[in-house]
mmCIF file of C-alpha atoms in Angstrom:
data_model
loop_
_atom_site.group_PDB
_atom_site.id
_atom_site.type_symbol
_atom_site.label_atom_id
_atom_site.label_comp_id
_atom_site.label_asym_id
_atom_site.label_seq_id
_atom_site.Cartn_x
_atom_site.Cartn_y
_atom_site.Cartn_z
ATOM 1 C CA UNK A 1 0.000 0.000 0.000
ATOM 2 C CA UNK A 2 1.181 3.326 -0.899
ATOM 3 C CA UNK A 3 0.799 6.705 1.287
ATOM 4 C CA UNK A 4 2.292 10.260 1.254
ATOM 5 C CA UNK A 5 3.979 11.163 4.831
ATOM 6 C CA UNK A 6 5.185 14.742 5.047
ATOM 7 C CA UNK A 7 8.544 14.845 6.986
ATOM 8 C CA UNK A 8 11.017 17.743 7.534
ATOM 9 C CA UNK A 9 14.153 17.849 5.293
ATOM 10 C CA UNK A 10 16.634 17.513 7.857
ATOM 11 C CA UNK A 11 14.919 14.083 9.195
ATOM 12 C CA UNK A 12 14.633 12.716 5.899
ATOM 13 C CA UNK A 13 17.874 13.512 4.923
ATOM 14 C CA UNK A 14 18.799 11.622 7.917
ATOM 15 C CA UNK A 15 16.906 9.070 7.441
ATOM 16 C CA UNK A 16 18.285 8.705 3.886
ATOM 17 C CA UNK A 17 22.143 8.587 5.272
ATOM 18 C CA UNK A 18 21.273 6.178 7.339
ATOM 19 C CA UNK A 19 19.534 3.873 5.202
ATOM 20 C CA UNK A 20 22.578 4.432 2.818
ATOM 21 C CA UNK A 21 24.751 3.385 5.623
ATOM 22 C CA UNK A 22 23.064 0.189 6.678
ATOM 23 C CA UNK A 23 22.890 -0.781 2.879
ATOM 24 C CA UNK A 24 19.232 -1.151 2.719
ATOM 25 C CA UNK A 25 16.593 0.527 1.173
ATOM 26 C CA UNK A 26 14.272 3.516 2.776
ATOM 27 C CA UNK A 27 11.224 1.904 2.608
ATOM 28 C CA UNK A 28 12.878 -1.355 4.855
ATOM 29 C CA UNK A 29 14.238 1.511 7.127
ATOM 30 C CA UNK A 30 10.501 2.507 7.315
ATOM 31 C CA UNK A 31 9.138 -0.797 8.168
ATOM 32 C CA UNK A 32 11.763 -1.809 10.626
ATOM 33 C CA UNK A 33 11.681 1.230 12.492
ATOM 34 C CA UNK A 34 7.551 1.325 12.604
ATOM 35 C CA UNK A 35 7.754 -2.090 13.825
ATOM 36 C CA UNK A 36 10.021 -1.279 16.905
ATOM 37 C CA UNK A 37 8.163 1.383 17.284
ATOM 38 C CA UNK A 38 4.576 -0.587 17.614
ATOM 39 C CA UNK A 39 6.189 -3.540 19.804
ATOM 40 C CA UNK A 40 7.538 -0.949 22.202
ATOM 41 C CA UNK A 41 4.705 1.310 22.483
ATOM 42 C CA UNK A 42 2.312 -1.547 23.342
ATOM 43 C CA UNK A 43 4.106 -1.078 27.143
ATOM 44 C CA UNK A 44 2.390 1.403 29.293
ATOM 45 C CA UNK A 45 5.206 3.959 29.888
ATOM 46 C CA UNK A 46 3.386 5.231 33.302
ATOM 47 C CA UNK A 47 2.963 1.735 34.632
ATOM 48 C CA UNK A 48 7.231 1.404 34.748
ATOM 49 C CA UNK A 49 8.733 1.875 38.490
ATOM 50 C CA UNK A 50 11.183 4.769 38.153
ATOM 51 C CA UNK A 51 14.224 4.363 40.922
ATOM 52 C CA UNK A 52 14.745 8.324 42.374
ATOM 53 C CA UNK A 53 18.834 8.920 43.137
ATOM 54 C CA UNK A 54 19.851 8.833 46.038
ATOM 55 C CA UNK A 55 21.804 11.780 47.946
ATOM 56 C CA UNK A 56 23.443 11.373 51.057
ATOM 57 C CA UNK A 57 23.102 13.130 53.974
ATOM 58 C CA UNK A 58 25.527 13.453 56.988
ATOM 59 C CA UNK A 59 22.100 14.865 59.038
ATOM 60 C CA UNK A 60 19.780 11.845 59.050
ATOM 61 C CA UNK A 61 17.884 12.989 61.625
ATOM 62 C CA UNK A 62 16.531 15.747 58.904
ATOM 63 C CA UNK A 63 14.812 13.313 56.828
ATOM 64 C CA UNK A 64 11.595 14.197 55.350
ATOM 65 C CA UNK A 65 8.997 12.052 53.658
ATOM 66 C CA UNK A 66 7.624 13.214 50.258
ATOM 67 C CA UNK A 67 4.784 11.864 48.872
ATOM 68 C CA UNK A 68 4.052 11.517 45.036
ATOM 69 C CA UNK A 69 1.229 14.463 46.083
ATOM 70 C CA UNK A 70 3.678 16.760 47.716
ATOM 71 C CA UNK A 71 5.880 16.243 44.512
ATOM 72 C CA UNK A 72 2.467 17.332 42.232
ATOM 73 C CA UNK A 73 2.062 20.109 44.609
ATOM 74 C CA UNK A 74 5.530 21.112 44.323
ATOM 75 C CA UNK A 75 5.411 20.939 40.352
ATOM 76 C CA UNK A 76 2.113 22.751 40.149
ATOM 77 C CA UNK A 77 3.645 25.709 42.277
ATOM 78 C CA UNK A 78 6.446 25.486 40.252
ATOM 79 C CA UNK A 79 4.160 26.041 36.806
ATOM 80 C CA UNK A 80 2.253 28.937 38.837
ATOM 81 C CA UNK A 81 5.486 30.853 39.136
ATOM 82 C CA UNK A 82 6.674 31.008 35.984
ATOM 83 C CA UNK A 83 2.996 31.499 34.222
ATOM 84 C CA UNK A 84 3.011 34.649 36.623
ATOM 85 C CA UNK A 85 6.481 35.746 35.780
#
């Protein structure tokens, strides 16, 4: 099947080069990368645990807990500052 896909110049051009380099043709390029791209996006990004880093502290005693709310809050205030700036 046959369909018209507008795409800026530099991406194409890209795209192009690196089909060149790989030795295959455009349209494979195409359908390889639209497959990887339809096995991978069948995982529900939100649903993967996300590990925070770690900083030490010599003052454990000064630990606070933050909730995924407080962290919202935090954002939203955040947002609300520079929308008034």
């Amino acid at each position: 099947m046959r369909t018209t896909v507008d795409l800026p110049d530099d991406l194409l051009t890209s795209v192009k080069v690196a089909a060149a380099e790989r030795g295959i043709s455009l349209k494979s390029l195409f359908i390889s990368a639209l497959h990887r791209e339809l096995e991978t996006g069948r995982t529900d990004i939100s649903l993967k645990r996300v590990r925070m880093p770690l900083v030490p502290t010599r003052h454990p005693d000064d630990l606070i807990a933050v909730s995924n709310d407080d962290i919202e809050q935090a954002l939203a205030d955040t947002d609300a500052d520079i929308a008034a700036q």
